[in-house]
Tab-separated table of C-alpha atoms in Angstrom:
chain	number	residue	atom	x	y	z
A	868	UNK	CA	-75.775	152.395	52.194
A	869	UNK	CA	-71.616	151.688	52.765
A	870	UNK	CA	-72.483	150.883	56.279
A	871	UNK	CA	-70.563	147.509	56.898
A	872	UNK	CA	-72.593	147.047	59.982
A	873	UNK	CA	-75.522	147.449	57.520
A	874	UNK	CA	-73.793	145.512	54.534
A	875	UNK	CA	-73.336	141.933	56.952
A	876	UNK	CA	-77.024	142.730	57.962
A	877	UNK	CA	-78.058	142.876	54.886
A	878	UNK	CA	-76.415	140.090	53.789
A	879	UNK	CA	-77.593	137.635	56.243
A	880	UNK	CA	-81.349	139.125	55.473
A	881	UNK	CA	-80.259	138.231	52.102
A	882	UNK	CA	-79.247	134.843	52.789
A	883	UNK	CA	-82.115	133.951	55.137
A	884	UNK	CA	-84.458	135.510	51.971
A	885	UNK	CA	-82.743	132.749	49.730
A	886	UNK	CA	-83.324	129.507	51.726
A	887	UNK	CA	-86.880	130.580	51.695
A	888	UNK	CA	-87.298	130.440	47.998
A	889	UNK	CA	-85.583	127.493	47.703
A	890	UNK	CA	-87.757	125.387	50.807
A	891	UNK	CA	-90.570	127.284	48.726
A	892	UNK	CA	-89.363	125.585	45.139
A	893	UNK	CA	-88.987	122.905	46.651
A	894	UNK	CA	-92.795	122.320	48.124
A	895	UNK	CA	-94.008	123.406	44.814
A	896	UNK	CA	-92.139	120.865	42.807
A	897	UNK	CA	-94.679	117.600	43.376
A	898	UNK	CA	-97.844	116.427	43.651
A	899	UNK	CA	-98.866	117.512	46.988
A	900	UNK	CA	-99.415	113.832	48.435
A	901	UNK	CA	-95.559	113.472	47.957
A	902	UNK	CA	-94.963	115.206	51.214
A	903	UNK	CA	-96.845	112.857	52.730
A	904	UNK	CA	-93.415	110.783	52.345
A	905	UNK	CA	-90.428	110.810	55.427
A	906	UNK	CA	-87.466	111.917	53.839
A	907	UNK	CA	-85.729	108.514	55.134
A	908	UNK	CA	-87.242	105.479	56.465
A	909	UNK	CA	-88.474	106.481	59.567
A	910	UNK	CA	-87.544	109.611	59.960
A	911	UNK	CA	-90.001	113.104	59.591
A	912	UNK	CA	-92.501	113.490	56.878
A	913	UNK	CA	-91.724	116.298	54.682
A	914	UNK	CA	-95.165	117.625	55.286
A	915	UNK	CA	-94.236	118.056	59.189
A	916	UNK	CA	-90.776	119.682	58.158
A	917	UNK	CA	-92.978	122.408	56.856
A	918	UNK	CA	-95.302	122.780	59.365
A	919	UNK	CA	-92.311	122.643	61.731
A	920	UNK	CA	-90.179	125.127	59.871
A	921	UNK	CA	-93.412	127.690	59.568
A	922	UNK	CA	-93.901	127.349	63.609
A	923	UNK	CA	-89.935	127.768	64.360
A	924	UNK	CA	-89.784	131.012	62.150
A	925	UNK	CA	-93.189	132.456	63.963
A	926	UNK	CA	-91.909	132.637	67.199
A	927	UNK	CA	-89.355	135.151	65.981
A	928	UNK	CA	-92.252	137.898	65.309
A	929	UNK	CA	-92.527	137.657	69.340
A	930	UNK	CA	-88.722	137.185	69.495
A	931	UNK	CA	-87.977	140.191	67.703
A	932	UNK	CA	-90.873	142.205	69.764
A	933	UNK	CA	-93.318	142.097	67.190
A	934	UNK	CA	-96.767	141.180	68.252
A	935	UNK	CA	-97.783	137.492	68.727
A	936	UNK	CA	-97.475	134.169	66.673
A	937	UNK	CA	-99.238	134.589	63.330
A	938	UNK	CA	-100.017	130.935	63.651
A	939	UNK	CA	-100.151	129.616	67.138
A	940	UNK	CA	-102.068	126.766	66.723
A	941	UNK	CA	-99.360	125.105	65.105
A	942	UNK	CA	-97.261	125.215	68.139
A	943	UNK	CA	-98.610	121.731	69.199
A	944	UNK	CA	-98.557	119.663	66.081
A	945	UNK	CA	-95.017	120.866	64.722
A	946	UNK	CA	-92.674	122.058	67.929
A	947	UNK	CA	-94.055	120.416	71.049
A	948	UNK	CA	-94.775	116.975	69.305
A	949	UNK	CA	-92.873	115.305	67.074
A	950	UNK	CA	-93.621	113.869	63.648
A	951	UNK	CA	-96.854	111.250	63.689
A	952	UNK	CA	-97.636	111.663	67.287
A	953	UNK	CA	-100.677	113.548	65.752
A	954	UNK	CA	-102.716	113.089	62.838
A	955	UNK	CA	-104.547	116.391	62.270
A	956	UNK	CA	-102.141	118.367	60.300
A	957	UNK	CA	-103.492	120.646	58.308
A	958	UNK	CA	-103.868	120.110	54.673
A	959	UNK	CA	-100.417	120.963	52.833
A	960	UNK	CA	-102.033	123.992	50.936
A	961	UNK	CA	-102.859	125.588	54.098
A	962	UNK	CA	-99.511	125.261	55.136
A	963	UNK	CA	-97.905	126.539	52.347
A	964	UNK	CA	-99.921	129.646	52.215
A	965	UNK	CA	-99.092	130.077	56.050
A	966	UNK	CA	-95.254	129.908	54.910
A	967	UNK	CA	-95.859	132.197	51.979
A	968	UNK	CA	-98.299	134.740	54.708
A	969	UNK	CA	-95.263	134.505	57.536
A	970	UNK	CA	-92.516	134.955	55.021
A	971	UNK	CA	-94.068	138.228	53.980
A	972	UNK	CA	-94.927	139.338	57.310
A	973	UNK	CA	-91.087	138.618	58.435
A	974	UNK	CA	-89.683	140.426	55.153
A	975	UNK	CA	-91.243	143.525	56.213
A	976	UNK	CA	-90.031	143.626	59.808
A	977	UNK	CA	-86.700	142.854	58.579
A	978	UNK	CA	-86.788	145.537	55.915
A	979	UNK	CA	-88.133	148.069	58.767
A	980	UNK	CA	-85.372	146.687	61.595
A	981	UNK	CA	-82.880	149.255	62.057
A	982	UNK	CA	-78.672	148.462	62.644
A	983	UNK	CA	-79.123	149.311	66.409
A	984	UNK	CA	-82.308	146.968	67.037
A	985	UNK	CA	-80.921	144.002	65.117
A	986	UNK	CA	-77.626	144.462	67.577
A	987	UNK	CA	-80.247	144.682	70.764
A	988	UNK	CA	-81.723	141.688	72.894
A	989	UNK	CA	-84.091	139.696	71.998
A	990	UNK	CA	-87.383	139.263	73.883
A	991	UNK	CA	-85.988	135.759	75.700
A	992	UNK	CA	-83.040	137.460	77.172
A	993	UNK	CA	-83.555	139.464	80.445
A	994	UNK	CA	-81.426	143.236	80.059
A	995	UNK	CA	-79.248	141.693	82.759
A	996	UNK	CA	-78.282	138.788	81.274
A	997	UNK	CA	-78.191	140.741	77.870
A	998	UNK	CA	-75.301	143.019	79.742
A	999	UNK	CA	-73.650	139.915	80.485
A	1000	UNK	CA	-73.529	138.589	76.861
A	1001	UNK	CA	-74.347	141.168	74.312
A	1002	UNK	CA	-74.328	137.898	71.297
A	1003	UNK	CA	-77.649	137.373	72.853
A	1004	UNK	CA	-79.558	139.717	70.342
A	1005	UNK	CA	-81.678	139.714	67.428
A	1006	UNK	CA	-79.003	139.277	64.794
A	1007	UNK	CA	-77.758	136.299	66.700
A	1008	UNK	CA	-81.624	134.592	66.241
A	1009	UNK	CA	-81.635	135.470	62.852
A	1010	UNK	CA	-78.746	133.418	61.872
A	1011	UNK	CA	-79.678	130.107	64.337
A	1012	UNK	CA	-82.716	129.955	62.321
A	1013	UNK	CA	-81.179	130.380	58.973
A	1014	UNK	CA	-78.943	127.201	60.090
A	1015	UNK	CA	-81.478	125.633	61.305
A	1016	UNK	CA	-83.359	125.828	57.872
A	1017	UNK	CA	-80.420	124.763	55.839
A	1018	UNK	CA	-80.225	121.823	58.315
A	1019	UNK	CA	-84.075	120.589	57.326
A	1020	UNK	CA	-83.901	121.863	53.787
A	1021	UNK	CA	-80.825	119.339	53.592
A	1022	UNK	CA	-83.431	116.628	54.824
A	1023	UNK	CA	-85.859	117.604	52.331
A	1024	UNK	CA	-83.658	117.270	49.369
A	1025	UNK	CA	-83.665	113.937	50.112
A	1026	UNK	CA	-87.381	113.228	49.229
A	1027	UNK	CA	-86.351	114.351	45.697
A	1028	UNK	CA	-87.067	111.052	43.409
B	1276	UNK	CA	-64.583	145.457	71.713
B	1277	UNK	CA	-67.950	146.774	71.923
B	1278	UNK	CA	-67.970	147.793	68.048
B	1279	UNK	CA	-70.931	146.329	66.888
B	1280	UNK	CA	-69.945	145.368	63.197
B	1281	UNK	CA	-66.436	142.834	65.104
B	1282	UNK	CA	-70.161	141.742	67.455
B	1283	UNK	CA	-71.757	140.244	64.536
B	1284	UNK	CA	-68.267	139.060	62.878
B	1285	UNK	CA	-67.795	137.388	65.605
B	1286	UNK	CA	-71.217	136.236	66.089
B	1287	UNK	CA	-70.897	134.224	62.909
B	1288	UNK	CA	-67.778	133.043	63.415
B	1289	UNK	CA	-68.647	131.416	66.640
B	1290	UNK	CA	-71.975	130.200	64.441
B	1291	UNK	CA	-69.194	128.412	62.494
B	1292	UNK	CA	-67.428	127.282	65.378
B	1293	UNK	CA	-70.301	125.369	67.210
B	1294	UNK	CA	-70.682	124.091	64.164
B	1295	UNK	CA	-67.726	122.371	63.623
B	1296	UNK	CA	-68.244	120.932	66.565
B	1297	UNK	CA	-71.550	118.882	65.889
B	1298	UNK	CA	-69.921	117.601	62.974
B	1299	UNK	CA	-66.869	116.783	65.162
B	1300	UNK	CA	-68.884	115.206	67.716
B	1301	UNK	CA	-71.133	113.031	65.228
B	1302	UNK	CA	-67.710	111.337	63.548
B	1303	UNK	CA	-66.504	109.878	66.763
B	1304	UNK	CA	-69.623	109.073	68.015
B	1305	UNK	CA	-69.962	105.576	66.083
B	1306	UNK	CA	-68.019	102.655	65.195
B	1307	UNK	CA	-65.683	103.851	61.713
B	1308	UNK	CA	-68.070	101.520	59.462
B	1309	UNK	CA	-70.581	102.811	60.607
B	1310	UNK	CA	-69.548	105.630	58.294
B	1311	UNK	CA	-69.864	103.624	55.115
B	1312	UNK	CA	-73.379	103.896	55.716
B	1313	UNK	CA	-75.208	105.919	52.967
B	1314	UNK	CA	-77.650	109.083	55.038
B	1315	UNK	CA	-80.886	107.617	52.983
B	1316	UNK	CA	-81.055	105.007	50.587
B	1317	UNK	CA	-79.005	105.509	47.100
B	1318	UNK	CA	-77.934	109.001	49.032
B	1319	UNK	CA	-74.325	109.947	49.900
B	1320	UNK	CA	-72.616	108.349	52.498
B	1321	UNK	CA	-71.476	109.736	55.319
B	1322	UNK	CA	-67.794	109.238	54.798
B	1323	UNK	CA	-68.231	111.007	51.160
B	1324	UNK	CA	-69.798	113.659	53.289
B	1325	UNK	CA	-66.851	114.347	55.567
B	1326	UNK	CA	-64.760	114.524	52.704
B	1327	UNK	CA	-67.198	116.907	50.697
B	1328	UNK	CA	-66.911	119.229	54.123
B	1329	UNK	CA	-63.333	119.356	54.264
B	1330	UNK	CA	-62.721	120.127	50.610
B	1331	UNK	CA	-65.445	122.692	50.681
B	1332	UNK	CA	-64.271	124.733	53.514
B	1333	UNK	CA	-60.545	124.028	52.462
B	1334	UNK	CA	-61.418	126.343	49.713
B	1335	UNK	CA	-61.578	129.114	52.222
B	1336	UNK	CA	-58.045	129.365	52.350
B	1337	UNK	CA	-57.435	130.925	48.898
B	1338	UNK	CA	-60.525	132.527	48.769
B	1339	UNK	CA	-59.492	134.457	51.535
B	1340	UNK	CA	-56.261	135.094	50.174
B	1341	UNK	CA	-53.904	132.837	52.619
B	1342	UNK	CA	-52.163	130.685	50.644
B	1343	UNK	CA	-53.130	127.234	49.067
B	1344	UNK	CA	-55.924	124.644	50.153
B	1345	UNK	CA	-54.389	122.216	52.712
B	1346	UNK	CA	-55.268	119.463	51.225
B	1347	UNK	CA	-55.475	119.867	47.192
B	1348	UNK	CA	-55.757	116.025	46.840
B	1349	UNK	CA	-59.312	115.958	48.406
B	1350	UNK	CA	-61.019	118.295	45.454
B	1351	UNK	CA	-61.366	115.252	42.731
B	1352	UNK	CA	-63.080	112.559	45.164
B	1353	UNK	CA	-64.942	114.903	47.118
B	1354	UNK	CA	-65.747	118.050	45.188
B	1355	UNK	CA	-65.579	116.922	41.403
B	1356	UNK	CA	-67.203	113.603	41.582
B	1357	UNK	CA	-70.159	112.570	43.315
B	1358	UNK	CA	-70.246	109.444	45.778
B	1359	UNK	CA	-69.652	106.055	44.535
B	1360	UNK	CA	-67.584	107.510	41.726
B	1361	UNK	CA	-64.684	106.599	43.359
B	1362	UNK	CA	-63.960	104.057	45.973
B	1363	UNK	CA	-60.507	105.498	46.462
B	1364	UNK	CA	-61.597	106.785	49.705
B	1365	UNK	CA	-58.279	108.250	52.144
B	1366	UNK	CA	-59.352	105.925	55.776
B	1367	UNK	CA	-61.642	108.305	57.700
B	1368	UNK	CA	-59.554	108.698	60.635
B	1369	UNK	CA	-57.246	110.602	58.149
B	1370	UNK	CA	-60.518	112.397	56.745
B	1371	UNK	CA	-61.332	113.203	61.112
B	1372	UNK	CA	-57.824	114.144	61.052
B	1373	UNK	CA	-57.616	116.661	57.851
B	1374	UNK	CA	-60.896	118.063	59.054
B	1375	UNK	CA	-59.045	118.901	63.190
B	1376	UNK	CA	-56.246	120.710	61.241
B	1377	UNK	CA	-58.255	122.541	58.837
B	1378	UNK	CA	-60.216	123.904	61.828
B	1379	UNK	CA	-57.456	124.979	63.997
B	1380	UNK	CA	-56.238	126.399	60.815
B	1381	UNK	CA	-59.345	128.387	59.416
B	1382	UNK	CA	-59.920	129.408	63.277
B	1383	UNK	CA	-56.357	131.182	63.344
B	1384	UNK	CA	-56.968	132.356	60.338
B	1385	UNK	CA	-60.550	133.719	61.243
B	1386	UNK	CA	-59.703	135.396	64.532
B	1387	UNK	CA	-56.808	137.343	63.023
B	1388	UNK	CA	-58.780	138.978	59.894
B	1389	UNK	CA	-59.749	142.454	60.862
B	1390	UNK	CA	-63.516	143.765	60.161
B	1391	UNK	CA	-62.290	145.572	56.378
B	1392	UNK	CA	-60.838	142.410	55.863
B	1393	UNK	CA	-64.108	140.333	55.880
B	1394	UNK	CA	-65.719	143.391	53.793
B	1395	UNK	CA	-63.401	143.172	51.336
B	1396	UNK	CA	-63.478	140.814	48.270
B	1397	UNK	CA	-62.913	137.769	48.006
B	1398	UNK	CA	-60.172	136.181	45.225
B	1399	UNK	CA	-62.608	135.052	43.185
B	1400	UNK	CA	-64.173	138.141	42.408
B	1401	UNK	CA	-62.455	140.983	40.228
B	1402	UNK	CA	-61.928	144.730	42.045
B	1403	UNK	CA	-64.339	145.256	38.906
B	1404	UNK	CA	-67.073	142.880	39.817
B	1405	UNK	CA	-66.670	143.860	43.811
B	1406	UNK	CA	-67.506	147.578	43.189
B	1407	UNK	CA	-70.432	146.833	41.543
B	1408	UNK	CA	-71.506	144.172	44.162
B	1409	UNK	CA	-69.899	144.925	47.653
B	1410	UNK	CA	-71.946	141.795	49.348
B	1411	UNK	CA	-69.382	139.367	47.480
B	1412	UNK	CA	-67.127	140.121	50.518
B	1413	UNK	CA	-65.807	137.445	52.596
B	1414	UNK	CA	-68.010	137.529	55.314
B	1415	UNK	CA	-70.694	136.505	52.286
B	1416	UNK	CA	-68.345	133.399	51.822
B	1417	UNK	CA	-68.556	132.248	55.350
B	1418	UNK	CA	-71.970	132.776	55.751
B	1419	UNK	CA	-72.521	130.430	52.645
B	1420	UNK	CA	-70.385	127.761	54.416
B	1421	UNK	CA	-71.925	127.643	57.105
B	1422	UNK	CA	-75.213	127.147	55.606
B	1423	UNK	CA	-73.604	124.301	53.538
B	1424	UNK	CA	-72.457	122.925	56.575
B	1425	UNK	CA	-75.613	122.994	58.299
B	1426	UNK	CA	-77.563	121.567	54.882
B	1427	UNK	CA	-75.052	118.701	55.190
B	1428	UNK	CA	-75.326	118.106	58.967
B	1429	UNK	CA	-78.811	117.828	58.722
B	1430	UNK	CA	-78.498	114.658	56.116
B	1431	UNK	CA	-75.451	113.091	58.281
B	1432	UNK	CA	-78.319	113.139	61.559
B	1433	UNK	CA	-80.387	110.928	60.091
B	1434	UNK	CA	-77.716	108.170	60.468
B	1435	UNK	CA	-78.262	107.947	63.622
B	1436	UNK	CA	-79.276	104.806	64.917
């Protein structure tokens, strides 16, 4: 395993694996009606970060060719609306164990992904447009959603008494 | 340059890169007290921020083995002390300004380094140390920077008005 291509791959698996843990620490940390609290006045509850970050990962089981959504009904609640527009999350255990069920599921496709499909397209990009901009692959998803992770887990933090 | 391991080099690089330029964008978007302003209540404020950002990444420079940090004089306020320990604070159009040059100079930097160059250690690991753990490369480094970044970006949003 001295494959550079396969050591940066690796790496960014490694970093992505990580961030998990430490979102995961950090919704184990409180009593569960603390993430009922926005992580500034006004802004998201930490209990709709989750459910958000959950339904952002999913989509990259489809993404990465995959099968479908392990949890598509929380495509409404958590990407198309936006924090209190609805009031029927589900209960923060639920979501948790969806995190800990997705994170599993993900870990195993990554494990499987070979050097040459991480470098291909992903399912959004057309092969012509792929031709045009080879960035446009799997690799390139993989680290937007680690970002975007750090970005909310940033937000989170801030909930921390 | 169809070699897939410069693809995902330069894949995070240009992660890096786009970036920079939300953080960019979000200091000369308001009025410069606006910057005073602390993210969340009793959290850091968003000038300590910037100066947290530029002292972190300026530590890229001897990391990757060219030459000194840029600005040395930023690592007490910003890296060593928390906010508020300090109100010796540089103006933050010098902080906009230190963080424009740092960029141009990281990019040059970053563009120039071959592939075995981001594979390789970084200073602050022994040969030792790197041949029993090749991941503590460089390209490790930047991918933890740009997590920070993002982590930091995410608490600088919620200024926003």
């Amino acid at each position: 395993m001295n494959d550079p291509l396969m050591t940066i791959i690796q790496q960014v698996i490694s970093a992505w694996a990580s961030q998990n843990k430490l979102v995961t620490q950090f919704f184990n940390q409180y009593p569960e009606a603390d993430y009922e609290k926005e992580v500034a006045p006004g802004r998201n509850r930490a209990i709709y970060l989750l459910g958000h970050l959950v339904a952002v990962n999913d989509g990259m089981i489809p993404l990465f060719d995959k099968g479908d959504r392990l949890f598509p009904q929380l495509e409404t609640p958590f990407l198309k609306q936006p924090d209190k527009a609805s009031n029927e999350f589900p209960p923060i255990a639920e979501l948790k164990n969806q995190w800990e069920v997705l994170n599993n599921t993900l870990a195993k496709h990554f494990d499987e992904m070979t050097a040459s499909e991480w470098m291909d397209r992903h399912t959004a990009v057309s092969e012509a447009d792929f031709a045009l901009n080879p960035r446009r692959n799997k690799m390139n998803v993989l680290i937007s959603r680690i970002n975007h992770q750090s970005y909310h887990l940033g937000q989170l933090i801030l909930l921390k008494p």
